[in-house]
CSV table of C-alpha atoms in Angstrom, one decimal:
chain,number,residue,atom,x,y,z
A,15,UNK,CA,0.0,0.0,0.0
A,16,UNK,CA,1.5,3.7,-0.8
A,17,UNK,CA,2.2,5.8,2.1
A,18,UNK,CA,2.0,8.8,0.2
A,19,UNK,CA,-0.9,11.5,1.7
A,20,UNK,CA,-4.0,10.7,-1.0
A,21,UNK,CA,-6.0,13.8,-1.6
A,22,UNK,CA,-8.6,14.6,-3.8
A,23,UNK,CA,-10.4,17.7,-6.0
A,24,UNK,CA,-14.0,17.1,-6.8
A,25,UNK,CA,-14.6,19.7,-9.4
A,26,UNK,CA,-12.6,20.5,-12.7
A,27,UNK,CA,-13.0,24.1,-13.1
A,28,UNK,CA,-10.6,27.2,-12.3
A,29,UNK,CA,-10.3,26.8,-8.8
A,30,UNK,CA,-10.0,22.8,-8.8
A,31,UNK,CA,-7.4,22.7,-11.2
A,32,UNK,CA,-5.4,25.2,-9.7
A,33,UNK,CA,-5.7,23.1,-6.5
A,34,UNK,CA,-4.6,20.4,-8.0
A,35,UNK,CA,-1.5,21.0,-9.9
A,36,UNK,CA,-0.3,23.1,-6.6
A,37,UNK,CA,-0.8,20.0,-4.8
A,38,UNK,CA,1.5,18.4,-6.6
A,39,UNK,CA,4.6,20.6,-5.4
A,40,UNK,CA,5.2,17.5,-3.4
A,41,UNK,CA,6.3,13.9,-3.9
A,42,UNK,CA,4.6,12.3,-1.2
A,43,UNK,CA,1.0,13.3,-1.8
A,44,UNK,CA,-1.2,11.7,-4.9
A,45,UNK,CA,-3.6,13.8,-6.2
A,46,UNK,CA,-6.7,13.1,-8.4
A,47,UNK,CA,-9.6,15.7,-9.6
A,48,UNK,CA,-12.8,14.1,-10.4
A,49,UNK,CA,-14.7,16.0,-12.9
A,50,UNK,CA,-18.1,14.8,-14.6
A,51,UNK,CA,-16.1,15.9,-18.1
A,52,UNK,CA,-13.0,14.9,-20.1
A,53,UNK,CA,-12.1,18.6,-21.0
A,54,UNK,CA,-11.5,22.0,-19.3
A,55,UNK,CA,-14.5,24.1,-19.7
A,56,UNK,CA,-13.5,28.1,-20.5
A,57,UNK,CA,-16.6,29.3,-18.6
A,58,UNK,CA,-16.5,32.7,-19.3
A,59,UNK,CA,-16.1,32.0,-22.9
A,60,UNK,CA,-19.6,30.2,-23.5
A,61,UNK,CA,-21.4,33.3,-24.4
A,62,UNK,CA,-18.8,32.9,-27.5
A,63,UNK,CA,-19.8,28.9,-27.7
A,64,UNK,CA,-23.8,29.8,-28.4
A,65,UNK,CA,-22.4,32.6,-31.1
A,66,UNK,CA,-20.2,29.8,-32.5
A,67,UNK,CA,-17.0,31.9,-32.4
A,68,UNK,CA,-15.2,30.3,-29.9
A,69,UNK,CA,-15.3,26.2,-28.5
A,70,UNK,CA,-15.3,27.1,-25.1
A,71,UNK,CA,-13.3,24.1,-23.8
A,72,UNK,CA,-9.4,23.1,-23.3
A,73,UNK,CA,-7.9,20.0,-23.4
A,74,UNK,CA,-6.9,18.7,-19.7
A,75,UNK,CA,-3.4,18.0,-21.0
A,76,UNK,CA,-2.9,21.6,-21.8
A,77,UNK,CA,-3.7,23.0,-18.1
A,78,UNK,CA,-3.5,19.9,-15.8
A,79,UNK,CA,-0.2,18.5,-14.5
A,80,UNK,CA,0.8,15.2,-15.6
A,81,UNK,CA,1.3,13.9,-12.1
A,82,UNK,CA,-2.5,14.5,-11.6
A,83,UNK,CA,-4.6,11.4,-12.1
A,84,UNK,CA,-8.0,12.4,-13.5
A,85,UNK,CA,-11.0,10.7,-13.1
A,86,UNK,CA,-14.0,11.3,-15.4
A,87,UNK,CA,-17.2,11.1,-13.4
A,88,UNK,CA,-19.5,12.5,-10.5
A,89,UNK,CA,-19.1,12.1,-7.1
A,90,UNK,CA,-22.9,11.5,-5.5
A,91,UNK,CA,-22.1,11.4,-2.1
A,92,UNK,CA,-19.4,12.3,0.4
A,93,UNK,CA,-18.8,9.8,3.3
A,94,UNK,CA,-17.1,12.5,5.6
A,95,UNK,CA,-16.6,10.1,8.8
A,96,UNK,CA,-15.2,7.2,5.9
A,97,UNK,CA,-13.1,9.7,3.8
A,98,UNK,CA,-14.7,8.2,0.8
A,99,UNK,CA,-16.4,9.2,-2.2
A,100,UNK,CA,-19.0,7.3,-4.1
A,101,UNK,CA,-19.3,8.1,-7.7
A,102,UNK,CA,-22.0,7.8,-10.2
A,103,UNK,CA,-20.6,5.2,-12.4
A,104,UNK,CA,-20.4,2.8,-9.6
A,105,UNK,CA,-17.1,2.5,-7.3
A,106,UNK,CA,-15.8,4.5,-4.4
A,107,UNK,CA,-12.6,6.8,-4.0
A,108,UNK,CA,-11.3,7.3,-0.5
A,109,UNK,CA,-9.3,10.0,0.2
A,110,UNK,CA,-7.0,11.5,3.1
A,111,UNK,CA,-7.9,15.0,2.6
A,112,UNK,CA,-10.6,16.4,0.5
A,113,UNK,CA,-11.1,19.9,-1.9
A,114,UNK,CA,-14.4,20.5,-2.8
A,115,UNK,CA,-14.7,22.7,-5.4
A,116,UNK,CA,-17.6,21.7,-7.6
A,117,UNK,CA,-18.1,25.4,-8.7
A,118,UNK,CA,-21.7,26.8,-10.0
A,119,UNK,CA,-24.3,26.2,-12.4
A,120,UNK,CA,-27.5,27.5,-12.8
A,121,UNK,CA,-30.0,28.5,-10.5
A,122,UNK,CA,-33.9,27.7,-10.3
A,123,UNK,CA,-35.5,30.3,-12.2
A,124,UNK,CA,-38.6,30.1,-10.0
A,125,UNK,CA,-40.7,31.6,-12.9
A,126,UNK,CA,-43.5,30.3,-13.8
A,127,UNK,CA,-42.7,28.8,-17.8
A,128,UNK,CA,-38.8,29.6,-17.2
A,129,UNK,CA,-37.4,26.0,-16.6
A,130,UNK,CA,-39.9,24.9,-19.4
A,131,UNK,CA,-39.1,27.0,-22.0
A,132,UNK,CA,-35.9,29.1,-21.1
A,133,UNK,CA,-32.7,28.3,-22.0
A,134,UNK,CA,-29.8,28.6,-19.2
A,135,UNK,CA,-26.5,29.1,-20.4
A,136,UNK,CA,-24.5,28.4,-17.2
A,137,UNK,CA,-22.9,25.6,-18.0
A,138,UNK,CA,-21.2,23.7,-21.1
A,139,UNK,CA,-23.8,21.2,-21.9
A,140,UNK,CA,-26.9,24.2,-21.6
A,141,UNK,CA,-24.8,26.3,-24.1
A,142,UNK,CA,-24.6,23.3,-26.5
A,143,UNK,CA,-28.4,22.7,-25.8
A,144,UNK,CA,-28.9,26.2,-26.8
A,145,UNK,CA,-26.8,27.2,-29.8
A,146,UNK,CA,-28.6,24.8,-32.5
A,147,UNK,CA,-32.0,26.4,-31.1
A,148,UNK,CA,-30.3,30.0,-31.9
A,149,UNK,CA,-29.0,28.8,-35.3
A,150,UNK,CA,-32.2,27.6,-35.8
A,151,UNK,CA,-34.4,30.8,-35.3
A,152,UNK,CA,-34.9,32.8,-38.3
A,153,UNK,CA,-32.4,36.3,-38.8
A,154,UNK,CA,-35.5,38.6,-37.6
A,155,UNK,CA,-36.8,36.3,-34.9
A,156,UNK,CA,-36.8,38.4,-31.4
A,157,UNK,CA,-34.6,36.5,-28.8
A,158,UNK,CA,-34.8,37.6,-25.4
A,159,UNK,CA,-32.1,37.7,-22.7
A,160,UNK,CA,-33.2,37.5,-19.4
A,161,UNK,CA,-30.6,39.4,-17.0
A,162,UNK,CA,-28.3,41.8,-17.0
A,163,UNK,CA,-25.1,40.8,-15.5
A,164,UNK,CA,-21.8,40.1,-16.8
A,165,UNK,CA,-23.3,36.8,-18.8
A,166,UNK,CA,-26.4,38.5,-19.7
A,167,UNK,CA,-24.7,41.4,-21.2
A,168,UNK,CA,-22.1,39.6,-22.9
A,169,UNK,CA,-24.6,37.1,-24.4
A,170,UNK,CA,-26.9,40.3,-25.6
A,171,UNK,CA,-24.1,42.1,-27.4
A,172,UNK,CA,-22.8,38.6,-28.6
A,173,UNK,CA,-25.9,37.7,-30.5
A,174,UNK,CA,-26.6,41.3,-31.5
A,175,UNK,CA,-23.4,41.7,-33.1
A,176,UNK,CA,-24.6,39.1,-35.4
A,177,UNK,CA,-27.7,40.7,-36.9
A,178,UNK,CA,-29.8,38.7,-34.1
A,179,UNK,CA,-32.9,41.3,-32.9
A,180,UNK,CA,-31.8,41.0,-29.6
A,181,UNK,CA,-33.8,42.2,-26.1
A,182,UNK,CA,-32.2,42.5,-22.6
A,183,UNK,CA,-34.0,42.3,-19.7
A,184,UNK,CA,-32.6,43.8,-16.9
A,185,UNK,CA,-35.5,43.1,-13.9
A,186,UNK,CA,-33.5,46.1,-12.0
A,187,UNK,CA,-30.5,47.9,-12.7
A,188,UNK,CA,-27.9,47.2,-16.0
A,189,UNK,CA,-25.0,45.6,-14.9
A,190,UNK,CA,-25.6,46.3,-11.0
A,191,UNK,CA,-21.8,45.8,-10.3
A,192,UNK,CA,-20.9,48.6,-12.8
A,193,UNK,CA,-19.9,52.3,-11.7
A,194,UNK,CA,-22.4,54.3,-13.5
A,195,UNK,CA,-20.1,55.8,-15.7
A,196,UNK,CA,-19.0,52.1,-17.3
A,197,UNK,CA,-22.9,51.3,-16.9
A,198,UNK,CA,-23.6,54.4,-19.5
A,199,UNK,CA,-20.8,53.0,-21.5
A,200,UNK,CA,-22.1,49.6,-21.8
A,201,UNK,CA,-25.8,50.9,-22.0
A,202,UNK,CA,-24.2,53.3,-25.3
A,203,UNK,CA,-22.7,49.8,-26.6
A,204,UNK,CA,-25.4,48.0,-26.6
A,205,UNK,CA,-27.4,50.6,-28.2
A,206,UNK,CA,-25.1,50.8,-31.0
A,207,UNK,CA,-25.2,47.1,-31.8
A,208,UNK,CA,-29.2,47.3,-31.6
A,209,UNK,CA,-29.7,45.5,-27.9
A,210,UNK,CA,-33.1,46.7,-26.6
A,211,UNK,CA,-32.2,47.4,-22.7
A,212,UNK,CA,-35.2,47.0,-20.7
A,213,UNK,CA,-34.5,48.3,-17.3
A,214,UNK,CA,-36.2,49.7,-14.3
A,215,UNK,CA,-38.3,48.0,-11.2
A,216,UNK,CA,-40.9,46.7,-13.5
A,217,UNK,CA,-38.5,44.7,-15.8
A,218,UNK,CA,-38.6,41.8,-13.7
A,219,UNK,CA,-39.9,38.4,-15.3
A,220,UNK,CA,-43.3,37.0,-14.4
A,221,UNK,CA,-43.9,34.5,-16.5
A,222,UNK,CA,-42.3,32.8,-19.5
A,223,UNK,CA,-44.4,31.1,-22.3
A,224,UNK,CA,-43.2,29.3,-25.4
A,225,UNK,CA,-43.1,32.8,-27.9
A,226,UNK,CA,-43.6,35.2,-24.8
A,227,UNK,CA,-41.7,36.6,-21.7
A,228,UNK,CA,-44.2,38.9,-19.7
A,229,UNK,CA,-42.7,41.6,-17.6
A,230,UNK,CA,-44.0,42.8,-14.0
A,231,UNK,CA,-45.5,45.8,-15.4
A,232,UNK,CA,-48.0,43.9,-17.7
A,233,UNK,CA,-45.6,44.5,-20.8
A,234,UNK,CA,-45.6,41.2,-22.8
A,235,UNK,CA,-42.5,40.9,-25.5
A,236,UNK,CA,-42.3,38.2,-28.2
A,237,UNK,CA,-39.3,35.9,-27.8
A,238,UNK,CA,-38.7,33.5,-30.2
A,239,UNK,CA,-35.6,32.5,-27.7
A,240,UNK,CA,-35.1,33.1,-24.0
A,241,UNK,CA,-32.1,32.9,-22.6
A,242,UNK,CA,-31.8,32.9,-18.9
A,243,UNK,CA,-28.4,34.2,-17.7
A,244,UNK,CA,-30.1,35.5,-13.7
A,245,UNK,CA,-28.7,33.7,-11.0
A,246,UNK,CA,-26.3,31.1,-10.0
A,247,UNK,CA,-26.8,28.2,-8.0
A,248,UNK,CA,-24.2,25.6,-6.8
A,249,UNK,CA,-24.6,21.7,-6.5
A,250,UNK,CA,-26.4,20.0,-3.4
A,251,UNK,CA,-23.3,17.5,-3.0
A,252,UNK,CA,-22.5,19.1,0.5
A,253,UNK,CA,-26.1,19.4,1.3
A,254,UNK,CA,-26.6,15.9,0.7
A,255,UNK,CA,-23.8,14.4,2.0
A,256,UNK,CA,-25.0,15.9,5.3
A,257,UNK,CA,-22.2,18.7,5.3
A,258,UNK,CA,-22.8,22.5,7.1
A,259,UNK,CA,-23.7,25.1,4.1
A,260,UNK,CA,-25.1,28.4,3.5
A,261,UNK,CA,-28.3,29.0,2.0
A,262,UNK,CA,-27.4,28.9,-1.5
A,263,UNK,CA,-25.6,25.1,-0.7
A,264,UNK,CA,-22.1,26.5,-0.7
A,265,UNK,CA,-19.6,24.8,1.9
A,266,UNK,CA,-19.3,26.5,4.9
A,267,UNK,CA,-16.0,27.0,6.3
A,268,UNK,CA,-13.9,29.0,8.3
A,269,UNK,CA,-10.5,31.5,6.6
A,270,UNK,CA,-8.3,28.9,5.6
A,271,UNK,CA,-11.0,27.3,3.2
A,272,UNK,CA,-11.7,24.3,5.8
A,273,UNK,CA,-14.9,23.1,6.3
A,274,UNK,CA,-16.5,24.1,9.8
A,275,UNK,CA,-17.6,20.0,10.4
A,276,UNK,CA,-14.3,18.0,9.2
A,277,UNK,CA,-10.6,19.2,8.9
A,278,UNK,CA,-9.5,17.2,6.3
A,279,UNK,CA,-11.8,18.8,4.3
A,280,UNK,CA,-11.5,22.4,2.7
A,281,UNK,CA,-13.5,24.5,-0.1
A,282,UNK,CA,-12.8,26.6,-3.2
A,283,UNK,CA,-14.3,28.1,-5.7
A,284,UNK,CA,-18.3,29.6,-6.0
A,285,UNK,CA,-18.7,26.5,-4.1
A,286,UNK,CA,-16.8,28.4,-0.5
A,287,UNK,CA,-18.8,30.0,1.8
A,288,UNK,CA,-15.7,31.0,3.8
A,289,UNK,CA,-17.5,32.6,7.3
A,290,UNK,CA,-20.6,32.9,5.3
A,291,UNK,CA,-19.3,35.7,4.0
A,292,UNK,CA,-18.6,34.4,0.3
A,293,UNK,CA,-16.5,36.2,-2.2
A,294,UNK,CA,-18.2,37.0,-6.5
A,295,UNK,CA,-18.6,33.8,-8.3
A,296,UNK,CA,-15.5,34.1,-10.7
A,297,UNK,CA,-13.1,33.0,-11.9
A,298,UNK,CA,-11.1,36.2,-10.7
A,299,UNK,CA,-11.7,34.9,-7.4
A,300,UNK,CA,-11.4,30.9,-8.4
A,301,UNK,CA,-7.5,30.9,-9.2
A,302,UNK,CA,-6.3,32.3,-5.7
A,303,UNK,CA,-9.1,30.2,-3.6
A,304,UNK,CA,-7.9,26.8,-5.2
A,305,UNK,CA,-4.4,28.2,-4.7
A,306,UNK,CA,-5.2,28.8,-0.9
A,307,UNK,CA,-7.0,25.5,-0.6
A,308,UNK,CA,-3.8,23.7,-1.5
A,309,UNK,CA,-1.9,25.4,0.7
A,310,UNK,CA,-4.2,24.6,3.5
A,311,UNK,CA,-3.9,21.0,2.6
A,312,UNK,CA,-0.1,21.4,2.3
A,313,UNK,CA,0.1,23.2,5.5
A,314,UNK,CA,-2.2,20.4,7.5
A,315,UNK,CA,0.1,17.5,6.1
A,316,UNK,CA,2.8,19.3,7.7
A,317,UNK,CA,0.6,19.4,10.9
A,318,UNK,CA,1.2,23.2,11.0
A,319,UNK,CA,-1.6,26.1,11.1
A,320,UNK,CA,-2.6,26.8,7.7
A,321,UNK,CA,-2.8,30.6,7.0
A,322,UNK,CA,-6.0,32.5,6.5
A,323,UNK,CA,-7.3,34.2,3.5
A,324,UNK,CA,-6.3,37.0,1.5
A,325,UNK,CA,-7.6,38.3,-1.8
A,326,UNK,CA,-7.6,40.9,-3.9
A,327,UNK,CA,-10.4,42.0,-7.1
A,328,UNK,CA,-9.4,44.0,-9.7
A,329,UNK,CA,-12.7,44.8,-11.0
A,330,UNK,CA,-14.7,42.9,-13.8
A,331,UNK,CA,-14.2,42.6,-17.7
A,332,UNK,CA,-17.2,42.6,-19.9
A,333,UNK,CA,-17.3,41.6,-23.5
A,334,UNK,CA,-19.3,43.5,-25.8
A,335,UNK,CA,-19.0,41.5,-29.0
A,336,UNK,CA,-15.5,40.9,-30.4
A,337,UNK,CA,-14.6,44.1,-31.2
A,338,UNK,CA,-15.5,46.0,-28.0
A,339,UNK,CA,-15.6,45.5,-24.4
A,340,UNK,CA,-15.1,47.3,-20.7
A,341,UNK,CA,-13.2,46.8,-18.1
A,342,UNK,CA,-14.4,48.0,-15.2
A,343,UNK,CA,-11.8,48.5,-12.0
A,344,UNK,CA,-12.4,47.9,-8.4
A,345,UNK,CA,-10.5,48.1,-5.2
A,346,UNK,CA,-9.5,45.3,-4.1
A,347,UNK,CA,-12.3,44.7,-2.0
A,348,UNK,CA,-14.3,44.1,-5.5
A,349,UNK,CA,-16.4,47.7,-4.7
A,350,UNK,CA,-16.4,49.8,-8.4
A,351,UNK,CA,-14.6,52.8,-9.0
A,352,UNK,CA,-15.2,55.5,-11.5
A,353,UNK,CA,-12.8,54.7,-13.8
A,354,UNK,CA,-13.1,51.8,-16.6
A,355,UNK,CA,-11.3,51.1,-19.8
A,356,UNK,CA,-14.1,50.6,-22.8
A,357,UNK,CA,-13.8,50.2,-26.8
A,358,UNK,CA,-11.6,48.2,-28.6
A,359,UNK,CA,-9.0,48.6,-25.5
A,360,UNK,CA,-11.3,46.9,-23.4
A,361,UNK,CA,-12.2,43.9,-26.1
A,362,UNK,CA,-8.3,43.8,-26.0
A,363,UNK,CA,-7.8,43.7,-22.3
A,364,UNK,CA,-10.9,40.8,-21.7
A,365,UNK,CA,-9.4,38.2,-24.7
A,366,UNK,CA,-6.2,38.8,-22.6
A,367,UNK,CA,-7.8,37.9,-19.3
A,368,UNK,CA,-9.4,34.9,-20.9
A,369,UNK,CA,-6.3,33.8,-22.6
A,370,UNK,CA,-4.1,34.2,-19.2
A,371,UNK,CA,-6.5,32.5,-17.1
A,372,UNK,CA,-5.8,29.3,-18.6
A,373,UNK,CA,-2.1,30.4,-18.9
A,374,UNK,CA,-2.3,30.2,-15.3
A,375,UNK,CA,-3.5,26.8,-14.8
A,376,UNK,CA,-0.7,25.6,-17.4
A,377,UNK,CA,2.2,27.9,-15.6
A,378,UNK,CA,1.1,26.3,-12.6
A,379,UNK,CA,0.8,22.9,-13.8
A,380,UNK,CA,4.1,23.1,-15.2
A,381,UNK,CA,6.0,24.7,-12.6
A,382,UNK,CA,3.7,23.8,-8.9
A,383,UNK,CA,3.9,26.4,-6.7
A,384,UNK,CA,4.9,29.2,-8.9
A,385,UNK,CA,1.4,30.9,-8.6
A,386,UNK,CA,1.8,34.0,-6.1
A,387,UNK,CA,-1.1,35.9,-6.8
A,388,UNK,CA,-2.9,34.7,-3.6
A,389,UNK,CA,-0.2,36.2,-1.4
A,390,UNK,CA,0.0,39.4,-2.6
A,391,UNK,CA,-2.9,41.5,-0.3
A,392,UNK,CA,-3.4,41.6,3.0
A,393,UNK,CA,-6.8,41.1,4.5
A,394,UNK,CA,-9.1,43.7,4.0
A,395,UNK,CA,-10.7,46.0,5.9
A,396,UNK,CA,-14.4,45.4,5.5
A,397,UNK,CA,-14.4,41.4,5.2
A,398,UNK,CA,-12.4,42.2,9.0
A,399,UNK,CA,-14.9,44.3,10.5
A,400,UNK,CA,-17.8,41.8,8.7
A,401,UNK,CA,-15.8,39.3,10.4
A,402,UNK,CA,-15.8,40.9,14.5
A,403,UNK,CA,-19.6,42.0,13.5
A,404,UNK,CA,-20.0,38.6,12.9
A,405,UNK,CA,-18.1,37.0,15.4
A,406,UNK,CA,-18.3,38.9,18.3
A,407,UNK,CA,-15.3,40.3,18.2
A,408,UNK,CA,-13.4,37.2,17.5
A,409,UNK,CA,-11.8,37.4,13.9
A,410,UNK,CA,-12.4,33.8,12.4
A,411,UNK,CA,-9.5,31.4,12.1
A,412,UNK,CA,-8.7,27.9,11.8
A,413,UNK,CA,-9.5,26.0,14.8
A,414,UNK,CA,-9.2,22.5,13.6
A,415,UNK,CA,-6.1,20.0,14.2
A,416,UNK,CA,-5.2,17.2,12.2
């Protein structure tokens, strides 16, 4: 039997690839990532997937390391007290620690007609669900894009920049995240490529029909197409497997990524709750929280404290078709400034964000340990004054023992 340490990634995405070629920095720990999917999946490239100009995926061999065994299936349930996984296609995988970092996909619409007859684009499979039924509506046909985030917006000005006779529905404000002056900039955008913006309190969705999307203010709009891009939701895994989550079904755990019920178990990814006070769903945030969840796992092999969390936003990048874009800066507590870099800079500025996010994965499967970017703030202010709100005074840190 091998004495080396086994641990486990359950999840494929940024965050659990970045765990698991860091975790390989060492000789005596095996590591294997269990994904449901034989590729990489470029999430923040599947706007470009539905519009056909971009595959969306990456072969595993081009960001995983080679000492990584991967495993192509789902992991149903977690056997905490066991350490073992069981997966779908039969078998079970035990483990001696654990990083869960099954990421996001979409959430219940809740609408009446929506999960009948709307078309999330969350994850790979629902964007290849849905581009044949955009290629398949007529030039002229209205399609309707429910949402108006970062997805939302990108998928409008995507489509639009095709001829498509494209409507966004905001249900509140366009791009909430946005300093008003990059909100104008993306509104003028949009309005350029032909995007009706619907915006204001009585935009939200009410119902959804087959040809219809009815609004809260009694408008009714034809939509050959609805896409619904509002709202994430993460896996139940840790809700079923009897582990401590928020509300949304994201692990809880404390600042080093570990999960408040086991220590051999720690979180990364959309799928953290760290404190119940989680950080955006992105990938911006994905890299340095799989990076941190490997060096909690590193640290509790060693049987030494494992250092708390520190991360820094630099804002968000928004594509507006292929030719334009915005990026949008932040401090690095991810609150929006008034400064953001649009046009053809901006377009220029996201490809390179997309393109060095799986550069990343690859530098850091090549080289493990070479990623620093986690290191580089100190903890900020506001999540340590949300933190002695929450805690009585009593910042939180990592408790357990191994």
């Amino acid at each position: 039997m091998s004495e080396n340490t086994e641990v486990v990634v359950i999840g494929g995405g940024y965050a659990g690839v970045m765990a698991a070629n860091r975790l390989t920095s060492r000789d005596d720990v095996n590591v294997t990532l269990i994904n449901p999917r034989p590729s990489f999946v470029e999430r923040i490239r599947l706007h470009q997937l539905v519009a056909g100009t971009h595959a969306a995926v990456t072969d595993y061999k081009e960001v995983l390391g080679e000492h990584v065994r991967l495993v192509v299936d789902t992991v149903t349930r977690i056997d905490a007290a066991g350490r073992a996984l069981t997966l779908e296609h039969g078998g079970t995988v035990r483990y001696d620690h654990l990083v869960y970092a099954v990421g996001s996909g979409s959430a219940d619409p809740r609408v009446p007609g929506a999960a009948e007859f709307a078309h999330p684009i969350a994850t790979l499979e629902d964007a290849w669900r849905l581009r044949p039924v955009v290629e398949a509506a007529s030039a002229k046909a209205p399609l309707t894009v429910v949402g108006a985030g970062p997805t939302g917006i990108e998928t409008a000005a995507e489509l639009a920049e095709q001829g498509r006779a494209v409507t966004l529905v905001c249900g509140g404000v366009l791009g909430p995240y946005l300093h008003p002056r990059g909100r104008r900039s993306v509104a003028g955008r949009l309005a350029a490529l032909g995007v009706t913006v619907l915006d204001g309190p009585g935009t939200k969705v009410t119902a959804v029909t087959r040809d219809a999307v009815r609004l809260a203010d009694g408008r009714e709009l034809p939509s050959e197409v609805t896409v619904w891009t509002a709202g994430f939701g993460v896996p139940d895994l840790a809700v079923r497997s009897g582990l401590s989550t928020d509300a949304l079904g994201r692990l809880l755990t404390d600042e080093t990524l570990t999960s408040v019920d086991d220590p051999h178990i720690v979180a990364a990814g959309d799928s953290a709750a760290p404190s119940d006070l989680p950080l955006r769903m992105s990938c911006q945030a994905a890299g340095p929280l799989g990076a941190h969840a490997a060096d909690t796992v590193l640290s509790r092999i060693d049987g030494e404290r494992p250092a708390t969390l520190t991360i820094g936003f630099a804002g968000q990048c928004i594509s507006l078709g292929r030719r334009f874009g915005i990026f949008q800066f932040a401090d690095k507590e991810d609150a929006a400034k008034g400064i953001h870099l649009g046009g053809r800079s901006g377009a220029k500025v996201k490809e390179f964000i997309c393109k060095g996010t799986v550069k990343q994965l690859a530098d850091e499967a090549r080289k493990p340990g070479s990623y620093r970017l986690h290191k580089m703030f100190k903890e900020g202010r506001r999540r340590q004054e949300q933190l002695r709100a929450q805690h009585d005074g009593t910042p939180a840190t990592a408790e357990h023992t191994v």
